mmCIF file of C-alpha atoms in Angstrom:
data_model
loop_
_atom_site.group_PDB
_atom_site.id
_atom_site.type_symbol
_atom_site.label_atom_id
_atom_site.label_comp_id
_atom_site.label_asym_id
_atom_site.label_seq_id
_atom_site.Cartn_x
_atom_site.Cartn_y
_atom_site.Cartn_z
ATOM 1 C CA MET A 1 14.904 -21.953 -19.340
ATOM 2 C CA PRO A 2 15.473 -22.705 -15.694
ATOM 3 C CA LEU A 3 12.952 -21.511 -13.266
ATOM 4 C CA ASN A 4 13.439 -18.494 -10.818
ATOM 5 C CA LYS A 5 14.657 -19.574 -7.260
ATOM 6 C CA HIS A 6 13.288 -17.483 -4.579
ATOM 7 C CA ILE A 7 15.808 -16.714 -1.739
ATOM 8 C CA MET A 8 15.092 -14.712 1.431
ATOM 9 C CA GLY A 9 17.832 -12.778 3.502
ATOM 10 C CA LEU A 10 16.952 -12.397 7.085
ATOM 11 C CA PHE A 11 18.141 -9.632 9.208
ATOM 12 C CA ARG A 12 17.959 -8.657 12.816
ATOM 13 C CA ASP A 13 19.243 -5.161 12.202
ATOM 14 C CA GLU A 14 16.911 -2.452 10.542
ATOM 15 C CA ASN A 15 20.113 -0.664 9.297
ATOM 16 C CA ARG A 16 21.622 -3.502 7.459
ATOM 17 C CA VAL A 17 18.428 -4.198 5.932
ATOM 18 C CA VAL A 18 18.387 -0.476 4.205
ATOM 19 C CA SER A 19 22.027 -1.239 3.103
ATOM 20 C CA ALA A 20 21.014 -4.636 1.819
ATOM 21 C CA VAL A 21 18.134 -3.251 -0.049
ATOM 22 C CA GLU A 22 20.066 -0.658 -1.819
ATOM 23 C CA ALA A 23 23.027 -2.735 -2.602
ATOM 24 C CA LEU A 24 20.374 -5.473 -4.343
ATOM 25 C CA LYS A 25 18.800 -2.820 -6.466
ATOM 26 C CA SER A 26 22.555 -2.237 -8.028
ATOM 27 C CA THR A 27 22.884 -6.183 -8.677
ATOM 28 C CA GLY A 28 21.372 -8.216 -11.237
ATOM 29 C CA TYR A 29 19.154 -10.073 -9.000
ATOM 30 C CA GLN A 30 15.389 -9.490 -8.972
ATOM 31 C CA PHE A 31 13.996 -7.852 -5.949
ATOM 32 C CA ILE A 32 10.641 -8.687 -4.744
ATOM 33 C CA ARG A 33 9.620 -7.664 -1.458
ATOM 34 C CA VAL A 34 10.636 -7.017 2.261
ATOM 35 C CA ASN A 35 8.810 -8.368 5.297
ATOM 36 C CA THR A 36 9.107 -6.437 8.665
ATOM 37 C CA PRO A 37 7.737 -7.217 12.020
ATOM 38 C CA PHE A 38 6.867 -3.404 12.283
ATOM 39 C CA PRO A 39 6.637 -0.477 10.157
ATOM 40 C CA SER A 40 9.866 1.254 9.157
ATOM 41 C CA HIS A 41 10.506 4.644 7.729
ATOM 42 C CA LYS A 42 14.091 3.939 6.782
ATOM 43 C CA ILE A 43 13.129 1.042 4.814
ATOM 44 C CA MET A 44 10.295 2.635 2.902
ATOM 45 C CA GLU A 45 13.058 5.369 2.007
ATOM 46 C CA ALA A 46 15.308 2.771 0.508
ATOM 47 C CA LEU A 47 12.378 1.045 -1.320
ATOM 48 C CA LYS A 48 11.737 4.275 -2.885
ATOM 49 C CA LEU A 49 8.057 3.374 -3.606
ATOM 50 C CA LYS A 50 5.697 5.270 -5.676
ATOM 51 C CA LYS A 51 3.195 7.542 -3.598
ATOM 52 C CA SER A 52 -0.212 5.968 -2.812
ATOM 53 C CA LYS A 53 -3.288 6.968 -5.039
ATOM 54 C CA VAL A 54 -5.571 6.340 -2.126
ATOM 55 C CA GLY A 55 -5.776 10.183 -1.411
ATOM 56 C CA TRP A 56 -7.473 10.687 -4.897
ATOM 57 C CA PHE A 57 -9.947 8.145 -4.409
ATOM 58 C CA THR A 58 -10.671 10.020 -1.128
ATOM 59 C CA LEU A 59 -10.876 13.670 -3.011
ATOM 60 C CA CYS A 60 -12.969 12.227 -5.740
ATOM 61 C CA GLY A 61 -15.532 10.833 -3.360
ATOM 62 C CA GLY A 62 -15.843 14.184 -1.385
ATOM 63 C CA ILE A 63 -16.380 16.019 -4.642
ATOM 64 C CA ILE A 64 -18.916 13.622 -5.406
ATOM 65 C CA GLY A 65 -20.365 13.479 -2.273
ATOM 66 C CA PHE A 66 -20.753 17.563 -1.880
ATOM 67 C CA LEU A 67 -22.127 17.917 -5.102
ATOM 68 C CA GLY A 68 -24.581 15.045 -4.595
ATOM 69 C CA GLY A 69 -25.643 16.229 -1.265
ATOM 70 C CA PHE A 70 -25.845 19.768 -2.568
ATOM 71 C CA GLY A 71 -27.957 18.320 -5.665
ATOM 72 C CA LEU A 72 -30.194 16.217 -3.512
ATOM 73 C CA ALA A 73 -31.181 19.382 -1.200
ATOM 74 C CA ILE A 74 -32.046 21.401 -4.325
ATOM 75 C CA PHE A 75 -34.060 18.504 -5.847
ATOM 76 C CA ALA A 76 -36.078 18.097 -2.789
ATOM 77 C CA ALA A 77 -36.658 22.042 -2.080
ATOM 78 C CA THR A 78 -37.814 22.521 -5.815
ATOM 79 C CA ARG A 79 -39.967 19.061 -5.753
ATOM 80 C CA TRP A 80 -41.964 20.406 -2.853
ATOM 81 C CA ASN A 81 -42.043 24.062 -2.763
ATOM 82 C CA LEU A 82 -42.401 24.997 0.816
ATOM 83 C CA ILE A 83 -42.339 29.162 0.464
ATOM 84 C CA VAL A 84 -41.708 30.187 4.180
ATOM 85 C CA ASP A 85 -41.942 34.043 4.999
ATOM 86 C CA GLY A 86 -40.925 35.012 1.326
ATOM 87 C CA LYS A 87 -37.565 33.234 1.545
ATOM 88 C CA PRO A 88 -35.906 31.736 -1.564
ATOM 89 C CA ILE A 89 -36.615 28.080 -2.354
ATOM 90 C CA ILE A 90 -33.019 27.356 -3.098
ATOM 91 C CA ALA A 91 -31.151 28.860 -0.136
ATOM 92 C CA ILE A 92 -27.200 28.279 -0.238
ATOM 93 C CA VAL A 93 -26.412 28.360 3.394
ATOM 94 C CA PRO A 94 -28.681 25.445 4.764
ATOM 95 C CA PHE A 95 -27.697 23.421 1.612
ATOM 96 C CA VAL A 96 -24.224 23.675 2.317
ATOM 97 C CA VAL A 97 -24.842 21.661 5.791
ATOM 98 C CA VAL A 98 -26.513 18.823 3.652
ATOM 99 C CA GLY A 99 -23.447 18.734 0.949
ATOM 100 C CA PHE A 100 -21.063 18.992 3.677
ATOM 101 C CA GLU A 101 -22.374 15.926 5.437
ATOM 102 C CA ALA A 102 -22.383 14.095 2.224
ATOM 103 C CA THR A 103 -19.030 15.264 1.585
ATOM 104 C CA ILE A 104 -17.820 13.396 4.577
ATOM 105 C CA LEU A 105 -19.778 10.362 3.961
ATOM 106 C CA CYS A 106 -18.687 9.909 0.142
ATOM 107 C CA ALA A 107 -15.200 10.768 1.296
ATOM 108 C CA VAL A 108 -14.911 7.966 3.381
ATOM 109 C CA PHE A 109 -16.485 5.318 0.952
ATOM 110 C CA GLY A 110 -13.863 6.797 -1.438
ATOM 111 C CA ASN A 111 -11.086 5.977 0.957
ATOM 112 C CA VAL A 112 -11.954 2.588 2.015
ATOM 113 C CA LEU A 113 -12.562 1.807 -1.882
ATOM 114 C CA GLY A 114 -9.096 3.482 -2.875
ATOM 115 C CA LEU A 115 -7.487 1.508 -0.008
ATOM 116 C CA ILE A 116 -8.996 -1.868 -1.215
ATOM 117 C CA THR A 117 -8.122 -1.381 -4.744
ATOM 118 C CA GLN A 118 -4.843 0.046 -4.552
ATOM 119 C CA ALA A 119 -3.315 -2.018 -1.700
ATOM 120 C CA ARG A 120 -4.389 -5.262 -3.319
ATOM 121 C CA ILE A 121 -6.049 -6.632 -0.215
ATOM 122 C CA PRO A 122 -6.230 -9.840 0.169
ATOM 123 C CA SER A 123 -3.077 -10.806 -1.647
ATOM 124 C CA SER A 124 -2.035 -14.348 -1.011
ATOM 125 C CA LYS A 125 0.538 -14.276 -3.915
ATOM 126 C CA TRP A 126 3.740 -14.495 -1.797
ATOM 127 C CA LEU A 127 2.457 -16.597 1.081
ATOM 128 C CA ASN A 128 4.526 -19.480 -0.179
ATOM 129 C CA HIS A 129 7.699 -17.213 0.229
ATOM 130 C CA TYR A 130 7.202 -16.297 3.866
ATOM 131 C CA ASP A 131 9.180 -16.892 6.689
ATOM 132 C CA PRO A 132 7.444 -16.605 10.203
ATOM 133 C CA ARG A 133 10.470 -15.197 12.104
ATOM 134 C CA CYS A 134 9.472 -11.755 9.920
ATOM 135 C CA SER A 135 6.441 -11.594 12.369
ATOM 136 C CA GLY A 136 8.956 -11.501 15.385
ATOM 137 C CA GLU A 137 12.483 -10.123 15.240
ATOM 138 C CA HIS A 138 13.629 -10.619 11.695
ATOM 139 C CA PHE A 139 13.166 -8.733 8.651
ATOM 140 C CA GLY A 140 13.390 -10.547 5.523
ATOM 141 C CA ILE A 141 14.369 -9.596 1.851
ATOM 142 C CA LEU A 142 12.949 -11.795 -0.619
ATOM 143 C CA ALA A 143 14.826 -11.849 -4.156
ATOM 144 C CA ALA A 144 14.576 -13.847 -7.082
ATOM 145 C CA CYS A 145 17.335 -15.075 -9.521
ATOM 146 C CA GLU A 146 17.837 -17.758 -12.052
ATOM 147 C CA ALA A 147 18.868 -21.650 -10.671
ATOM 148 C CA GLU A 148 22.576 -21.224 -11.645
ATOM 149 C CA GLU A 149 22.791 -17.683 -9.890
ATOM 150 C CA GLU A 150 21.635 -19.230 -6.723
ATOM 151 C CA GLU A 151 24.904 -19.485 -4.939
ATOM 152 C CA GLY A 152 25.658 -15.776 -5.757
ATOM 153 C CA LEU A 153 22.641 -14.579 -4.365
ATOM 154 C CA LYS A 154 23.063 -16.622 -0.956
ATOM 155 C CA GLU A 155 26.595 -15.189 -0.958
ATOM 156 C CA PHE A 156 25.143 -11.702 -1.480
ATOM 157 C CA PHE A 157 22.923 -12.074 1.599
ATOM 158 C CA GLN A 158 25.761 -13.419 3.761
ATOM 159 C CA GLN A 159 28.160 -10.736 2.961
ATOM 160 C CA GLN A 160 25.385 -8.407 4.040
ATOM 161 C CA GLY A 161 25.211 -9.797 7.456
ATOM 162 C CA GLY A 162 21.899 -12.144 7.182
ATOM 163 C CA GLU A 163 20.800 -15.543 7.167
ATOM 164 C CA VAL A 164 19.740 -17.261 4.071
ATOM 165 C CA LYS A 165 16.471 -19.280 3.497
ATOM 166 C CA VAL A 166 15.788 -20.788 -0.013
ATOM 167 C CA PHE A 167 12.382 -21.399 -1.328
ATOM 168 C CA ASP A 168 11.616 -24.318 -3.524
#
């Protein structure tokens, strides 16, 4: 079985990238990734990526933080019974402040943890298949195909209006 060939189509126009991504998905070639010099909403919509799960990490961190902060305040108050003027030992309103602060702290930790785990940072998997021009004024679409389909994929990118770079 022949090895996969990795070919990048390099484009200067964002709209051509969008149409090339949509056209590539309807072909038999394997779409791998898009490299852009700046974030693009048009390209993100064309890729139709799944929604991020980072928000769930933030929510879980916030809930754990609130319950932990509230529980810590209750524990501290019941451990050292400081009765002042007959007020209850477990007073809800002051403990909400501690719970709120712990919510913010743990939500930030959850967010950072979610970002690191879901974004797969750092990822050096595709460094060998990167063109430095994608950091300047070019958009790059990386696709893979079997060795005998190489000419067809090159022709596809040229028909879409892009330059072609073949990786070994």
